[in-house]
Amino acid sequence: MNRRSFLNSMMSGAAALGTGALARPAIGWAQTQAGRSPTKLAAASRTIEVNGRAARVFGLMQPNGTHGLILDAEALFDVELTNELGQPTLIHWHGLTPPWEADGVPDNPLPLLKPATSHRYTFPVGDGGTHWMHAHTLQEQNLLAAPLIVRRAADRARDEQEVVILLHDFSFTPVEELLARLQQGQGHDAGKKSGDMAGMSMMNHSGMGHGDMGKMSMGAMPGMQMAGMDLNDIDYDAYLANARTLDDPEIVRVEKGGRVRLRIINGATATGFTIDTGALKGTLLAVDGQDVEPIMGSTFPVSMGQRLDISLALPTGEGAYPVLALREGAAERTGVILATSGSTVKRVANAGDAAGPIVGTDLEQRLRARHPLEVKPADRSFTLTLTGQMQGYAWAIDGGDALRARRRQRIEITMRNASMMSHPMHLHGHHFQVTAINGAKLAGAVRDTILVPPGASMTIAFDANNPGTWPLHCHHLYHMATGMMAYVTYEDLG
């Protein structure tokens, strides 16, 4: 699969919001499961309310209306996906490590799933964790995403209430128009409905050299914006937590003195957040579904595609406790409210008094994996440069064409960001360990999505144990759609 065919598939059918008839189940490629009854999942349209207006969006629903999936670890992922959208689609199982044929990236190798047809996916689900599933096309902007929670036996035995929070950014503007405005240099105007433009200039940083970028550091001033850095491409109409704004938030009833495990998924297409647990101290237990050594705090950054598991201990009295997601570099926020049965829930405004913190590397430098990779030298090492310019809105991964692996090799990739925007880089089909930040070695977190801030470098290592042609891309949807995509190709696919 080349970049041109991928970009064409990204654009296919992203705007229409129709509904097709349910077709008979397709046989699918996993014919060994004949006789089993798969879990049914439909990519379908739904209506939500945003800022007092009805919005037609997408979703991934089970027949009983449940949005998303909850599966048992070490069981079989046996899901029949039916396309009820009236346009082609395909779903990526983000955080799982399926066989390449089941990864859900259009034409890599499966084609888009046609309207009113089904496909059955069958593979081992693997270990537990907080994951999610989403379209690998522009349909992701229309909320074609849902939680995919894999629970271990220890999770089921734990006396702890689980609360899943899926974050998203939302615009009434059609997604193709958002992308076109970015390519025309309209910047922050891209996400505003007509008549409500904010108008900010966009910076052309195409001429910056690696030496200039190397002089900049994101770690020196936490929460401060680097001069010239562009934090947000789009000012959206709303920011959502479980498809709701703070004007009408989800209120989760909790027990006095109980424990809550937050499973937080940043499903936004172009927005980084900081999770603020407010009066409750939280303990970070996992990132991207992978356990880390516990870290206590009340604010935790999360970039696009990343996930956080945070444990909270509730006071013994009545109370209402907002869990907020603060938009990076801006006052907007979203979230849910945890509330005991006898508490009074007060309204929380959609905007705070101060801008949300910059999502940088401070937390990443502190993370340590509970189950790190075996320590051994790399068999192959690669260096990539993340580049881009706002004029014409073109993004790329220089050196990405060279990514090759053979089974059982240890692969090391260093990504250097020579642009003025952060890039959350996601590798399909594998989990990797962060082994260096800005050249400083560490035994960091195991995860599948790592943020590379402007001027920074991140080194990751993984074992080539899943043959295929695997995307490595920025999880900012519009950066990916305009070229920030490479592939790790196994040389021994046969």
Tab-separated table of N, CA, C and O in Angstrom, residues 341-384:
chain	number	residue	atom	x	y	z
A	341	SER	N	-25.195	9.561	45.728
A	341	SER	CA	-26.642	9.636	45.502
A	341	SER	C	-27.296	10.822	46.197
A	341	SER	O	-28.304	11.347	45.726
A	342	GLY	N	-26.751	11.264	47.330
A	342	GLY	CA	-27.373	12.358	48.063
A	342	GLY	C	-26.745	13.715	47.838
A	342	GLY	O	-27.071	14.684	48.547
A	343	SER	N	-25.864	13.831	46.877
A	343	SER	CA	-25.124	15.076	46.677
A	343	SER	C	-25.860	16.030	45.749
A	343	SER	O	-26.730	15.641	44.964
A	344	THR	N	-25.509	17.309	45.862
A	344	THR	CA	-26.005	18.341	44.959
A	344	THR	C	-24.957	18.580	43.879
A	344	THR	O	-23.794	18.843	44.177
A	345	VAL	N	-25.367	18.471	42.636
A	345	VAL	CA	-24.445	18.634	41.515
A	345	VAL	C	-24.569	20.047	40.968
A	345	VAL	O	-25.637	20.458	40.521
A	346	LYS	N	-23.477	20.784	41.039
A	346	LYS	CA	-23.472	22.151	40.533
A	346	LYS	C	-22.993	22.181	39.088
A	346	LYS	O	-22.207	21.337	38.656
A	347	ARG	N	-23.471	23.186	38.368
A	347	ARG	CA	-23.085	23.329	36.974
A	347	ARG	C	-21.601	23.680	36.870
A	347	ARG	O	-21.081	24.481	37.653
A	348	VAL	N	-20.923	23.088	35.889
A	348	VAL	CA	-19.531	23.396	35.600
A	348	VAL	C	-19.482	24.045	34.222
A	348	VAL	O	-20.022	23.495	33.249
A	349	ALA	N	-18.849	25.185	34.114
A	349	ALA	CA	-18.815	25.921	32.854
A	349	ALA	C	-17.970	25.200	31.814
A	349	ALA	O	-17.028	24.465	32.141
A	350	ASN	N	-18.306	25.431	30.542
A	350	ASN	CA	-17.550	24.833	29.438
A	350	ASN	C	-16.162	25.420	29.282
A	350	ASN	O	-15.331	24.859	28.562
A	351	ALA	N	-15.902	26.558	29.917
A	351	ALA	CA	-14.582	27.193	29.847
A	351	ALA	C	-14.122	27.556	31.245
A	351	ALA	O	-14.914	27.982	32.089
A	352	GLY	N	-12.839	27.373	31.502
A	352	GLY	CA	-12.268	27.705	32.792
A	352	GLY	C	-11.699	29.111	32.796
A	352	GLY	O	-11.828	29.870	31.823
A	353	ASP	N	-11.039	29.469	33.892
A	353	ASP	CA	-10.457	30.801	34.039
A	353	ASP	C	-9.077	30.911	33.408
A	353	ASP	O	-8.562	32.002	33.233
A	354	ALA	N	-8.471	29.782	33.083
A	354	ALA	CA	-7.114	29.803	32.530
A	354	ALA	C	-7.004	28.753	31.430
A	354	ALA	O	-7.807	27.810	31.359
A	355	ALA	N	-6.011	28.924	30.582
A	355	ALA	CA	-5.776	27.961	29.507
A	355	ALA	C	-5.247	26.652	30.076
A	355	ALA	O	-4.520	26.627	31.077
A	356	GLY	N	-5.603	25.549	29.426
A	356	GLY	CA	-5.086	24.256	29.830
A	356	GLY	C	-3.593	24.152	29.603
A	356	GLY	O	-3.038	24.802	28.709
A	357	PRO	N	-2.891	23.343	30.386
A	357	PRO	CA	-1.432	23.217	30.257
A	357	PRO	C	-1.011	22.667	28.896
A	357	PRO	O	-1.775	21.981	28.223
A	358	ILE	N	0.224	22.988	28.518
A	358	ILE	CA	0.807	22.394	27.320
A	358	ILE	C	1.096	20.911	27.594
A	358	ILE	O	1.609	20.552	28.650
A	359	VAL	N	0.758	20.064	26.659
A	359	VAL	CA	1.038	18.635	26.787
A	359	VAL	C	2.464	18.400	26.295
A	359	VAL	O	2.747	18.508	25.103
A	360	GLY	N	3.349	18.098	27.224
A	360	GLY	CA	4.767	17.936	26.905
A	360	GLY	C	5.297	16.596	27.355
A	360	GLY	O	4.595	15.580	27.351
A	361	THR	N	6.552	16.583	27.816
A	361	THR	CA	7.219	15.320	28.156
A	361	THR	C	7.436	15.137	29.661
A	361	THR	O	8.053	14.159	30.066
A	362	ASP	N	6.957	16.077	30.485
A	362	ASP	CA	7.230	15.984	31.920
A	362	ASP	C	6.774	14.650	32.514
A	362	ASP	O	7.525	13.984	33.229
A	363	LEU	N	5.526	14.253	32.235
A	363	LEU	CA	5.042	12.982	32.761
A	363	LEU	C	5.767	11.806	32.110
A	363	LEU	O	6.142	10.848	32.798
A	364	GLU	N	6.005	11.890	30.812
A	364	GLU	CA	6.646	10.780	30.100
A	364	GLU	C	8.006	10.456	30.704
A	364	GLU	O	8.397	9.280	30.791
A	365	GLN	N	8.734	11.464	31.142
A	365	GLN	CA	10.053	11.227	31.716
A	365	GLN	C	9.977	10.510	33.059
A	365	GLN	O	10.942	9.869	33.475
A	366	ARG	N	8.824	10.572	33.717
A	366	ARG	CA	8.660	9.927	35.016
A	366	ARG	C	8.106	8.510	34.911
A	366	ARG	O	8.197	7.733	35.871
A	367	LEU	N	7.518	8.154	33.776
A	367	LEU	CA	6.861	6.857	33.641
A	367	LEU	C	7.873	5.725	33.578
A	367	LEU	O	8.894	5.820	32.900
A	368	ARG	N	7.551	4.634	34.251
A	368	ARG	CA	8.358	3.423	34.219
A	368	ARG	C	7.424	2.229	34.057
A	368	ARG	O	6.439	2.082	34.772
A	369	ALA	N	7.759	1.342	33.136
A	369	ALA	CA	6.914	0.186	32.843
A	369	ALA	C	6.949	-0.825	33.979
A	369	ALA	O	8.017	-1.099	34.545
A	370	ARG	N	5.792	-1.389	34.287
A	370	ARG	CA	5.751	-2.502	35.237
A	370	ARG	C	6.282	-3.778	34.592
A	370	ARG	O	6.807	-4.658	35.289
A	371	HIS	N	6.134	-3.903	33.288
A	371	HIS	CA	6.577	-5.091	32.569
A	371	HIS	C	7.391	-4.639	31.356
A	371	HIS	O	6.903	-4.670	30.217
A	372	PRO	N	8.641	-4.237	31.578
A	372	PRO	CA	9.464	-3.700	30.485
A	372	PRO	C	9.893	-4.784	29.509
A	372	PRO	O	9.809	-5.987	29.801
A	373	LEU	N	10.372	-4.354	28.350
A	373	LEU	CA	10.951	-5.292	27.405
A	373	LEU	C	12.255	-5.870	27.954
A	373	LEU	O	12.915	-5.249	28.799
A	374	GLU	N	12.594	-7.049	27.486
A	374	GLU	CA	13.899	-7.619	27.811
A	374	GLU	C	14.996	-6.667	27.329
A	374	GLU	O	14.907	-6.104	26.223
A	375	VAL	N	16.006	-6.456	28.144
A	375	VAL	CA	17.105	-5.569	27.772
A	375	VAL	C	18.030	-6.295	26.808
A	375	VAL	O	18.603	-7.342	27.137
A	376	LYS	N	18.151	-5.766	25.596
A	376	LYS	CA	19.072	-6.333	24.611
A	376	LYS	C	19.326	-5.286	23.538
A	376	LYS	O	18.538	-4.355	23.365
A	377	PRO	N	20.429	-5.396	22.813
A	377	PRO	CA	20.749	-4.386	21.802
A	377	PRO	C	19.813	-4.482	20.608
A	377	PRO	O	19.232	-5.532	20.316
A	378	ALA	N	19.683	-3.360	19.911
A	378	ALA	CA	18.843	-3.325	18.722
A	378	ALA	C	19.525	-4.036	17.561
A	378	ALA	O	20.742	-3.923	17.365
A	379	ASP	N	18.748	-4.787	16.803
A	379	ASP	CA	19.249	-5.386	15.570
A	379	ASP	C	19.242	-4.379	14.423
A	379	ASP	O	20.097	-4.438	13.541
A	380	ARG	N	18.274	-3.480	14.434
A	380	ARG	CA	18.203	-2.427	13.429
A	380	ARG	C	17.761	-1.130	14.108
A	380	ARG	O	16.866	-1.139	14.962
A	381	SER	N	18.386	-0.040	13.720
A	381	SER	CA	18.045	1.283	14.267
A	381	SER	C	17.751	2.231	13.113
A	381	SER	O	18.437	2.218	12.088
A	382	PHE	N	16.743	3.062	13.310
A	382	PHE	CA	16.336	4.024	12.295
A	382	PHE	C	16.164	5.392	12.948
A	382	PHE	O	15.786	5.494	14.120
A	383	THR	N	16.417	6.437	12.184
A	383	THR	CA	16.164	7.808	12.639
A	383	THR	C	15.213	8.470	11.652
A	383	THR	O	15.480	8.495	10.440
A	384	LEU	N	14.113	8.975	12.158
A	384	LEU	CA	13.096	9.643	11.347
A	384	LEU	C	13.012	11.109	11.738
A	384	LEU	O	13.222	11.460	12.901
